[in-house]
XYZ file of C-alpha atoms in Angstrom:
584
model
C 0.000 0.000 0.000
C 1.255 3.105 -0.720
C 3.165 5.292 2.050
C 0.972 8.603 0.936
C -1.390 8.906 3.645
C -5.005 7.616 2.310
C -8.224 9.942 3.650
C -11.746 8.371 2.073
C -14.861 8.645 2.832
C -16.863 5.486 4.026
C -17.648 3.218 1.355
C -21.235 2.046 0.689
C -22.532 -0.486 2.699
C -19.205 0.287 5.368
C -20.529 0.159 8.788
C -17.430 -0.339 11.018
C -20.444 -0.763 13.992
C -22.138 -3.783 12.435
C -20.708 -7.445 13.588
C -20.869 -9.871 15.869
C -18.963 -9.203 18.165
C -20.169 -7.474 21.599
C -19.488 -3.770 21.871
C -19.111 -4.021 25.538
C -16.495 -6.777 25.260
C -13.220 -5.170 26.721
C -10.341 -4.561 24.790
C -8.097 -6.602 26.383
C -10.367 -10.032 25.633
C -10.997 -8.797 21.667
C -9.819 -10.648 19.108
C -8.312 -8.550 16.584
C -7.460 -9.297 13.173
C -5.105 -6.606 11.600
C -5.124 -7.336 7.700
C -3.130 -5.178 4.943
C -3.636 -5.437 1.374
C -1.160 -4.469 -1.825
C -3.167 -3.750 -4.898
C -2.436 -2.640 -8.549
C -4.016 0.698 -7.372
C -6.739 2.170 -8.308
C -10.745 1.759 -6.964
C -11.887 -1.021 -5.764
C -14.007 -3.376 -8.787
C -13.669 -6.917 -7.255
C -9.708 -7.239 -8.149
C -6.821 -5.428 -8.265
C -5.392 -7.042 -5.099
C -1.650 -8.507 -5.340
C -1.135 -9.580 -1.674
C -3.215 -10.215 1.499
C -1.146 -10.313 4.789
C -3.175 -10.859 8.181
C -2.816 -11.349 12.365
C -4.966 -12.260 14.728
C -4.288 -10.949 18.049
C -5.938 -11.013 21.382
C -4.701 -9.700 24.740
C -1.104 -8.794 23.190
C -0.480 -12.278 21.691
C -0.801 -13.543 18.418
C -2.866 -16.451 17.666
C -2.074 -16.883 13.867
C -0.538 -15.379 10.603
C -2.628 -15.734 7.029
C 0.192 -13.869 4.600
C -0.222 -14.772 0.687
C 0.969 -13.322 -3.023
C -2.617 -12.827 -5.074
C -2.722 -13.219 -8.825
C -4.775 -9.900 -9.968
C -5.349 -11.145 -13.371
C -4.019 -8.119 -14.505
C -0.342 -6.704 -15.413
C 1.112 -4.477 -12.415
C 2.024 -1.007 -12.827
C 5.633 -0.392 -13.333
C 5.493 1.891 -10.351
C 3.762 0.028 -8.282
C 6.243 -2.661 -8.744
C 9.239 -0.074 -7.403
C 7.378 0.722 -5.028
C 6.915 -2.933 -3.319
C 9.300 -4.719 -4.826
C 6.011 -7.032 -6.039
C 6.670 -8.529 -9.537
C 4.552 -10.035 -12.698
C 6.889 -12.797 -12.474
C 6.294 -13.599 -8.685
C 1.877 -13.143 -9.310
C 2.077 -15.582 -11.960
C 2.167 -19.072 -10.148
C -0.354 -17.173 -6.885
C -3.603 -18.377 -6.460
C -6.697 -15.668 -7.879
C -8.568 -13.614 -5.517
C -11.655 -16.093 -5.157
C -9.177 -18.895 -3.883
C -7.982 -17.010 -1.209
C -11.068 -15.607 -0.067
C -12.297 -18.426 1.507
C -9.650 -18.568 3.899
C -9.510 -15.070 4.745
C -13.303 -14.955 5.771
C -12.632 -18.230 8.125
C -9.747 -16.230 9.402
C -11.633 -13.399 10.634
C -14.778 -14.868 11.844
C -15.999 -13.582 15.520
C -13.213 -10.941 15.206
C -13.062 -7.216 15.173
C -10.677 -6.638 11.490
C -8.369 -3.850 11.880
C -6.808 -1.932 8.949
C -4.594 1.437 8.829
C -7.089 3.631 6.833
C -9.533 0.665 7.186
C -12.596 1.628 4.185
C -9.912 1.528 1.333
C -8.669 -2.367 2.692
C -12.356 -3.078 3.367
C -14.054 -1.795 -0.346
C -11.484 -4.238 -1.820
C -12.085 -6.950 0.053
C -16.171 -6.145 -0.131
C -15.705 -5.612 -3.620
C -13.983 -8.986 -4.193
C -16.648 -11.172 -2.021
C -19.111 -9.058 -4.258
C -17.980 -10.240 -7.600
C -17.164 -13.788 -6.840
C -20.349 -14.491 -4.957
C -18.963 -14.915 -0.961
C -20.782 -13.127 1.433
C -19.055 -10.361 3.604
C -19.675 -11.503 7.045
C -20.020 -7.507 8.037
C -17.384 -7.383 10.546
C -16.727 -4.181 13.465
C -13.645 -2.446 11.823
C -11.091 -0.212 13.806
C -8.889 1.956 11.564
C -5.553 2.823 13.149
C -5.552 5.566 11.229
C -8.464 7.580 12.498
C -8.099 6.117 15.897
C -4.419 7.998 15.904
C -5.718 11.298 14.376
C -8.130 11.174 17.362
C -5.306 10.540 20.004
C -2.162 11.859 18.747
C -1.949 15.192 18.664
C 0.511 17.428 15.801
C 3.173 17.704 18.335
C 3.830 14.396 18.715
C 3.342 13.070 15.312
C 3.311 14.990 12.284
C 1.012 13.193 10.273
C -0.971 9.497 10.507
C 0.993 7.533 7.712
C 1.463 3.958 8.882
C 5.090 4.242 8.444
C 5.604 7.922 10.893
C 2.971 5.947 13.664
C 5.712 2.569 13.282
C 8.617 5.165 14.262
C 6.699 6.934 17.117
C 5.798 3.748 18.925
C 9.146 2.047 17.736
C 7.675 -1.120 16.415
C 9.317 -4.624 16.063
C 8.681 -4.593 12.576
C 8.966 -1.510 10.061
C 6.577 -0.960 7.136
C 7.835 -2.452 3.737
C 5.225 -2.035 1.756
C 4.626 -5.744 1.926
C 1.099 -6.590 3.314
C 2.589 -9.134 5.675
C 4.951 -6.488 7.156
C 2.665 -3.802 7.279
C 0.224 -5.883 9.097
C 2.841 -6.837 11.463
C 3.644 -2.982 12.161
C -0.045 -2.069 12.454
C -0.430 -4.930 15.654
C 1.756 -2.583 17.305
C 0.614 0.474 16.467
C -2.786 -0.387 17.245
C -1.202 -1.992 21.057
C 0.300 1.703 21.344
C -2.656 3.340 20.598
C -5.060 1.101 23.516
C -2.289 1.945 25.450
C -3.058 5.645 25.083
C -6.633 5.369 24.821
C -7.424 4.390 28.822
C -6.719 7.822 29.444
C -9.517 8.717 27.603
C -11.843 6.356 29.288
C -12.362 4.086 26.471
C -11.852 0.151 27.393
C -14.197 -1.814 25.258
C -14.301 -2.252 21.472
C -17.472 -0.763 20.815
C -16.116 2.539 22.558
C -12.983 2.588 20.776
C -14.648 2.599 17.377
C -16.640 4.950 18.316
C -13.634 7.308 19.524
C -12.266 6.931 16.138
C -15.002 8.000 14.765
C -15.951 12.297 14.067
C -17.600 13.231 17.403
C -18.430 16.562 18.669
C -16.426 18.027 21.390
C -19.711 17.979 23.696
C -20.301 14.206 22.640
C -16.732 13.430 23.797
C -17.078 15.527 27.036
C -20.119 14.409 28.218
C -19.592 10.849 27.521
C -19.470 9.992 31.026
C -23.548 10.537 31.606
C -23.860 7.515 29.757
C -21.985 5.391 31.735
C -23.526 2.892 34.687
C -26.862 2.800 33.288
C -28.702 -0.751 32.600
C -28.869 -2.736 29.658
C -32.795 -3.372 30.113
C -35.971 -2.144 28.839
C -36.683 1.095 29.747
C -37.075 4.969 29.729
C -34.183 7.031 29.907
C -34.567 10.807 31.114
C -31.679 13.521 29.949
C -32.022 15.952 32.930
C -30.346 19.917 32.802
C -28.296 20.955 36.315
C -31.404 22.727 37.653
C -32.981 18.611 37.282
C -35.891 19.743 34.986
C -36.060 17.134 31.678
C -35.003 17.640 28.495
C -35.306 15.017 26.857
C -37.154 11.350 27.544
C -36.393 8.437 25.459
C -37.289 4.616 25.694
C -35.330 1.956 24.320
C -35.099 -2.246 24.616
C -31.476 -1.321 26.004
C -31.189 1.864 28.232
C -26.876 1.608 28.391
C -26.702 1.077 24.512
C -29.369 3.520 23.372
C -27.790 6.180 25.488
C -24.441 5.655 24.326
C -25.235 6.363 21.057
C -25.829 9.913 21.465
C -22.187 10.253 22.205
C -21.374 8.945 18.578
C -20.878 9.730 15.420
C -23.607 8.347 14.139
C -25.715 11.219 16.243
C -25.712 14.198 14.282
C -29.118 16.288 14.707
C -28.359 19.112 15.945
C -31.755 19.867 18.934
C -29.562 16.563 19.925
C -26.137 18.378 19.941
C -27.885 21.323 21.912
C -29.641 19.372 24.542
C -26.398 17.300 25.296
C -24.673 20.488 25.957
C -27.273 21.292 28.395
C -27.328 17.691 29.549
C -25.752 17.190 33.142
C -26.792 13.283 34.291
C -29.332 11.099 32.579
C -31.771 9.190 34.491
C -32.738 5.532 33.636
C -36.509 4.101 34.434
C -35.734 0.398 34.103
C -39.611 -1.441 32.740
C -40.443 -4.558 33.004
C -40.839 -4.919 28.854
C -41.191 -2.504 25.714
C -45.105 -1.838 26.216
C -44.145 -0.548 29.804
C -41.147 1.610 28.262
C -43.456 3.139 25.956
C -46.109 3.995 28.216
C -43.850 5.598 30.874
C -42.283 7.635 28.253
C -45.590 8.577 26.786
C -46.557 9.581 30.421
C -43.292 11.252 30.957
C -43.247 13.614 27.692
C -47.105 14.618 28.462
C -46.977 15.365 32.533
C -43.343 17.575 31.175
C -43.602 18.625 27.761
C -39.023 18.528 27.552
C -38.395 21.334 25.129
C -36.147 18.677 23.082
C -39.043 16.046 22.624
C -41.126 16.730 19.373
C -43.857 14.243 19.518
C -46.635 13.244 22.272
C -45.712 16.741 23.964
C -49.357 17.679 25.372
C -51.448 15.024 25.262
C -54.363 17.136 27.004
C -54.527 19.050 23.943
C -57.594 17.111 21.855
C -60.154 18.033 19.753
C -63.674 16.556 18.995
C -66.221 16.878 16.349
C -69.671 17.019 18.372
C -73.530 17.148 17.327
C -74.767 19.668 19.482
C -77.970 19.738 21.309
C -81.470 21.382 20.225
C -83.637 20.484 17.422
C -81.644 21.009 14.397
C -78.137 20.164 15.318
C -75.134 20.993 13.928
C -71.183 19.894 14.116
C -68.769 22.055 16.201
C -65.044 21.534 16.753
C -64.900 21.106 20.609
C -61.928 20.861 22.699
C -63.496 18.406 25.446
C -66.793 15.885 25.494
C -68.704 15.695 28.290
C -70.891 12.678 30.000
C -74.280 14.114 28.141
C -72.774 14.416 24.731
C -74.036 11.458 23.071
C -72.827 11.967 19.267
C -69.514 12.730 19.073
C -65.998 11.635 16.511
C -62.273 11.552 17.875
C -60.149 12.515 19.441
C -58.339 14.890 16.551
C -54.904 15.784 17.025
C -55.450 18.964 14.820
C -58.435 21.524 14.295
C -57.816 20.766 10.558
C -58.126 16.937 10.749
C -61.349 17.926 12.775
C -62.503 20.071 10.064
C -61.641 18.400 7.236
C -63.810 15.193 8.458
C -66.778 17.302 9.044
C -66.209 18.744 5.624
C -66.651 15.176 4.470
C -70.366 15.001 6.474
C -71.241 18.120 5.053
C -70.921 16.449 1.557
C -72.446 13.965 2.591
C -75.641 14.610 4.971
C -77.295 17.819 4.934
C -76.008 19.163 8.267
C -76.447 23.131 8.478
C -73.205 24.662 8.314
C -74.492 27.806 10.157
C -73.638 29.123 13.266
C -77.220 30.570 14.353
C -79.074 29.199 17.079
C -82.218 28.110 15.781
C -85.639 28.191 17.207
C -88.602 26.486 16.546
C -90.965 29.414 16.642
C -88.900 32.456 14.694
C -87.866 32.002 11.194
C -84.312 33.331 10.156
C -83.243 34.059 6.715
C -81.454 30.959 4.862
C -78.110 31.333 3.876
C -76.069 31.095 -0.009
C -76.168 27.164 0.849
C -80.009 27.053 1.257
C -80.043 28.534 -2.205
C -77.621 25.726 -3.652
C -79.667 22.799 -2.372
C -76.400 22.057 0.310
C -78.902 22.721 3.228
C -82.712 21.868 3.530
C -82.981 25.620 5.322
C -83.919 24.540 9.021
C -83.556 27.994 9.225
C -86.672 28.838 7.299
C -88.958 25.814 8.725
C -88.631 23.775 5.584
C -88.067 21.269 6.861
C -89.562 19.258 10.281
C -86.867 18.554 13.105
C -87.796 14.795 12.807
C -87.419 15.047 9.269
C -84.094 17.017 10.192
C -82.807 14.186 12.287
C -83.615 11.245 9.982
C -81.720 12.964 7.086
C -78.887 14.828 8.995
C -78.382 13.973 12.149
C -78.948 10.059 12.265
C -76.373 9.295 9.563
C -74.001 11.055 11.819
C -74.724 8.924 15.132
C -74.851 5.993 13.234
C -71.521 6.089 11.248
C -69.868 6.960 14.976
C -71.176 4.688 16.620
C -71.857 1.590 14.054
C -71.883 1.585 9.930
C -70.812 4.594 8.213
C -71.709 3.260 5.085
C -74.481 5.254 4.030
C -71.708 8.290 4.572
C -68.869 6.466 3.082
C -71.410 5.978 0.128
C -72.779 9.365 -0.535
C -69.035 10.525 -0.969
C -67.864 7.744 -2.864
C -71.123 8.728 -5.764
C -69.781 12.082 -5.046
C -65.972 11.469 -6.254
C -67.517 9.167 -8.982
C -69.835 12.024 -10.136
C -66.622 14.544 -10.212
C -64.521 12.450 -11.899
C -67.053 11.616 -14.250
C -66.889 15.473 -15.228
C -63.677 15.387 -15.543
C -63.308 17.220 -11.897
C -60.535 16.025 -11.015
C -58.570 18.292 -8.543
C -62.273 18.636 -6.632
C -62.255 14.704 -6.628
C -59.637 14.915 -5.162
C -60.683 17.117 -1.896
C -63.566 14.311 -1.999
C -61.112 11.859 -1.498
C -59.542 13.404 1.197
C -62.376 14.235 3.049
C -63.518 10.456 3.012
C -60.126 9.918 3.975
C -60.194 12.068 6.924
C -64.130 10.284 8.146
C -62.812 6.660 7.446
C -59.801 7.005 9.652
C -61.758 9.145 12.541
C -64.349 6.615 12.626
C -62.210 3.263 12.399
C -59.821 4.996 15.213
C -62.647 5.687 17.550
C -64.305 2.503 17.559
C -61.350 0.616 17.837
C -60.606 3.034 21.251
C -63.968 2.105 22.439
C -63.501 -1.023 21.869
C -60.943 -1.464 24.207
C -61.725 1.335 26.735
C -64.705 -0.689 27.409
C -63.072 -3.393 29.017
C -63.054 -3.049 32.859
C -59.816 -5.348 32.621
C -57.498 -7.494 30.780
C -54.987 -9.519 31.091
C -52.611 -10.249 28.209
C -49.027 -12.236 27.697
C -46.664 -12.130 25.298
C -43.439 -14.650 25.263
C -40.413 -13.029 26.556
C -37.513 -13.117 24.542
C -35.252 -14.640 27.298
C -37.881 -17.423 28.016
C -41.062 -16.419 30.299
C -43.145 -13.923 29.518
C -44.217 -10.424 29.413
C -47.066 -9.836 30.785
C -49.564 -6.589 30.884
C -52.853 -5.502 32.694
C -54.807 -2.758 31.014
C -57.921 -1.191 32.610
C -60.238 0.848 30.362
C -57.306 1.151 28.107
C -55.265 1.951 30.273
C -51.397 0.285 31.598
C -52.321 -0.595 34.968
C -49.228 -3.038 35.627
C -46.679 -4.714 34.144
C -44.460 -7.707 34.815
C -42.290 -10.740 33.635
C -42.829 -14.436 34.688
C -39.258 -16.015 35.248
C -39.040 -18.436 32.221
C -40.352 -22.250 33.202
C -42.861 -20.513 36.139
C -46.694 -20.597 35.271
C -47.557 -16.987 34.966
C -50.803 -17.352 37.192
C -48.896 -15.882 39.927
C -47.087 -13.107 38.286
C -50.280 -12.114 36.991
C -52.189 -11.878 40.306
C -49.023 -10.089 41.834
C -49.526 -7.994 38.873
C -53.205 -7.893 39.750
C -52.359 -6.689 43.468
C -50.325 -3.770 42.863
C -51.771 -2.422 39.968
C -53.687 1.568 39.255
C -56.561 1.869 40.545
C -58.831 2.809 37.169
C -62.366 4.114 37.257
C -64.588 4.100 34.195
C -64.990 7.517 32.193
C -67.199 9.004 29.110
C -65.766 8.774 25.941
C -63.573 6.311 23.562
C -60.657 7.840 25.755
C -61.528 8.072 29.446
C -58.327 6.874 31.215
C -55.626 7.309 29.451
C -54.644 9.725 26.346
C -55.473 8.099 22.794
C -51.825 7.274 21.925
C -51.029 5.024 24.983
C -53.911 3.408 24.329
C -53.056 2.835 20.903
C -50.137 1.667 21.768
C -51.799 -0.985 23.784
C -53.819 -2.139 20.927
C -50.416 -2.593 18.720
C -49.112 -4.777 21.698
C -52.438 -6.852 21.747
C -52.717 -7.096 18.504
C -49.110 -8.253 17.401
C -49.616 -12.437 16.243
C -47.537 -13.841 19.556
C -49.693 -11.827 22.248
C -52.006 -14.091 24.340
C -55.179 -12.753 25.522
C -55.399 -14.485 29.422
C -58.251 -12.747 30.742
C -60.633 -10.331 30.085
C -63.785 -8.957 32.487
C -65.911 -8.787 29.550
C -66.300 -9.178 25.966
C -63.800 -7.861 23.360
C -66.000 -6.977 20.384
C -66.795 -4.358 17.570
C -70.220 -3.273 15.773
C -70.260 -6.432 12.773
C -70.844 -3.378 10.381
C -68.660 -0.928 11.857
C -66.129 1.079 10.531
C -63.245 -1.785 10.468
C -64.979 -3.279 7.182
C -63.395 -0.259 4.951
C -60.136 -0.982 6.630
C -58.967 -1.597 2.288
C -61.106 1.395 1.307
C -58.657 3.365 3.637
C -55.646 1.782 2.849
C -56.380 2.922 -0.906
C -57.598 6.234 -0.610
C -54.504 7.417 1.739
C -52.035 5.268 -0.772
C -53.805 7.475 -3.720
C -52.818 10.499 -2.278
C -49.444 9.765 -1.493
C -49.041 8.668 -4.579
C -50.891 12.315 -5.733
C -48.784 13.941 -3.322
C -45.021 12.671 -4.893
C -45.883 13.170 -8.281
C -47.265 16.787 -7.635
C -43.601 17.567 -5.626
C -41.290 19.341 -7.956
């Protein structure tokens, strides 16, 4: 390899984090295999390599030497020839590329490969596996040479070429420009640089590729926070020095989640800003995922951190409600209350609320009007009266039973039961507009049915659940035993695990014991806000999840709004498919 020092970007497909091999394992018990190539130069295109030389390593001894000449199937370069003494007349009786291969890749299984400027070594040998059909077993990769520009600094060394780094930390064996040499010298570079990276407090493999990696100067500071925290399920909580949160998180593995906001890997910068403002991070260890995410869910709401996007204020719902009197109408409401009988949501925006009762309006004649109406005084109709859009309750032209059966009923019933005669009346509509040729209004059609289908199917999916005074549910663990959940009125009472070969009776009853108190409420969300309960139903519904026990039935209306499930699926794929075409 040539002595000019090498500087390339990551390859495709390079991830020097992927592998086998614990992160967490400590340097000292890693088994290292330091490779060097010679090649004819140039990128890498599945050949061009004249010489593999490689040592496996662990605790400062070496376990075994792989060192061979590689016929490229090409002439060599004049120069490349001067410059390591390789010949065509040496290449000539070597074994090709995809002979050797198969030894290399047994050579470096459940290691961690090491290379001095590691992704041009690794695109050749990824190339090569490529073209001849062997898979590339993905190993972690440390490169000496970015590990050294991260702890030598320009004083001691005046650049990173393999050959300056052999001098500094006077190894056995000086670079030659022969891959078994080379090799040889990078062992002990790489020795010299563990040596100096304890003072840096880096003493397991995943850490020091990490550290060789382009980190922040906060990330490297404050990489102490993520030490001592458990690898479990749980929620992890990124408190500033006055203790207020700034950031919750949840993750299957607090200590490794954590730790990879000190990495490269991490580069959004609200993250970069609330680590600099970051003084210890909390850990909430859960007894399984479903747990994690609630008590994060729970945590973002009852805090709002300033660096959480999503789930920040739960409280903050919206509702479209038929109000009261005899010729109702929709309104936008921020809250239901226990006499509110016809009612769709929850709506996370006023526009999502809007734009479904947009889709009644097309669809039942609902007044649009504000006015409170009376059933003695007459008040003038509006434009919509005059378009046929609204039978004029306003005028007395029509009866309030009449009112009901055409407006109003369609409404309760496509809440509560079938929507079909809505979902109906909008699907003519769209026909009728494309027919015409209508196509951008079709289109607002189809968004407004969009908008009813997925506000009905939510709610009576919620209700479904939050009508269930308790259940008990188990999932199987994925250390043996299993996970186990009680939800009351859709909400996470308690949660547990069953120790693997124990009946889970008694876990559950434990469970059963300690868990929240919940009391019944109004509404498809009365306990808990929609999104943990959603959650929930993902957990219940996954294929492996046992249902144990339940206080009651777990049932929706046979013609409710789950039956256009596919009639949703298309109408939201249409215009996403509308939506990327229409992007410049």
């Amino acid at each position: 390899m040539a002595e000019t020092e090498y500087v390339q970007e990551p390859l495709a497909g390079f991830d020097p984090g992927a592998g086998g091999i614990d992160p967490a394992l400590p340097l000292y018990a890693t088994t290292f295999v330091v490779v060097d190539l010679e090649t004819t130069g140039g990128a890498p295109d599945g050949g061009g390599i004249t010489e593999i030389g490689a040592v496996k390593v662990r605790g400062g001894e070496e376990l075994g030497v792989l060192a061979t000449l590689v016929n490229p199937g090409v002439p060599i370069p004049p120069f490349i020839t001067v410059l390591t003494g390789i010949t065509q007349a040496m290449l000539v009786p070597a074994p090709p590329i995809e002979q050797v291969l198969p030894s290399f890749l047994e050579f470096i299984t459940d290691a961690v490969l090491v290379a001095h400027n590691a992704p041009y070594d690794v695109g050749f040998l990824k190339a090569a596996c490529a073209k001849h059909g062997y898979r590339w077993p993905n190993p972690r990769v440390l490169d000496t040479a970015a590990l050294a520009r991260r702890v030598l600094t320009r004083d001691e060394v005046p650049n990173r070429k393999l050959g300056t780094l052999a001098t500094y930390f006077r190894t056995a064996t000086q670079p030659t420009h022969r891959a078994l040499d080379d090799a040889k010298a990078t062992v002990d570079v790489l020795h010299g640089l563990i040596a100096r990276l304890a003072g840096h407090r880096v003493d397991t493999v995943g850490d020091a590729i990490e550290f060789a990696r382009a980190v922040s100067p906060t990330q490297r500071r404050k990489r102490h926070l993520a030490e001592g925290l458990p690898k479990a399920p749980g929620v992890y909580i990124f408190r500033a020095a006055d203790d207020r949160p700034l950031y919750v998180g949840t993750s299957g593995d607090i200590a490794t989640r954590v730790r990879s906001y000190f990495t490269a890997a991490e580069k959004r910068a609200r993250i970069s800003e609330m680590l600099a403002a970051a003084e210890r991070v909390e850990a909430v260890q859960c007894a399984h995922s479903l747990e994690a995410e609630v008590r994060e869910l729970r945590l973002i709401g009852a805090h709002a951190p300033p660096y959480n996007r999503r789930s920040k204020f739960p409280e903050r719902m919206l509702w479209l409600k038929l109000t009261d009197g005899p010729y109702p109408r929709l309104s936008v409401v921020r809250s239901i209350s226990p006499g509110d009988a016809a009612y769709l949501g929850p709506f996370s925006s006023r526009r999502a609320a809007e734009l479904a009762a947009a889709g009644f309006h097309d669809a039942v004649p609902l007044r649009q009007c504000t006015h409170r109406l009376s059933l003695r005084t007459v008040t003038p109709a509006c434009a919509l009266a005059e378009l046929g859009r609204c039978p004029a309750p306003c005028e007395h032209r029509i009866t309030p039973e009449e009112y009901d059966a055409r407006a109003a009923a369609p409404f309760r019933t496509a809440t509560a039961s079938d929507p079909r005669p809505v979902v109906d009346a909008l699907l003519a509509r769209i026909e009728a507009l494309s027919g015409a040729q209508r196509y951008e209004e079709a289109a607002v059609a189809r968004s407004r049915l969009t908008a009813v289908l997925r506000a009905t199917v939510r709610m009576q999916r919620l209700t479904a659940l939050t009508g269930i005074a308790e259940l008990a549910a188990a999932r199987p663990a994925a250390r043996g035993g299993w996970e186990l959940a009680l939800v009351r009125h859709g909400r996470l009472a308690g949660a547990g695990v069953s120790p693997p070969g124990v009946h889970p009776r008694p876990t559950i009853a434990a469970i059963r014991a300690t868990a929240e108190t919940v009391l019944p409420g109004h509404g498809p969300v009365p306990c808990a806000s929609a999104e943990e309960t959603e959650r929930i139903l993902s957990w219940l519904e996954r294929p492996e999840t046992r249902l144990v026990e339940m206080s009651s039935g777990w049932a929706s209306p046979v013609a409710g709004a789950a039956r256009f499930r596919d009639l949703l699926r298309k109408a939201e794929s249409a215009a996403s498919h509308q939506s990327s075409t229409e992007r410049p």
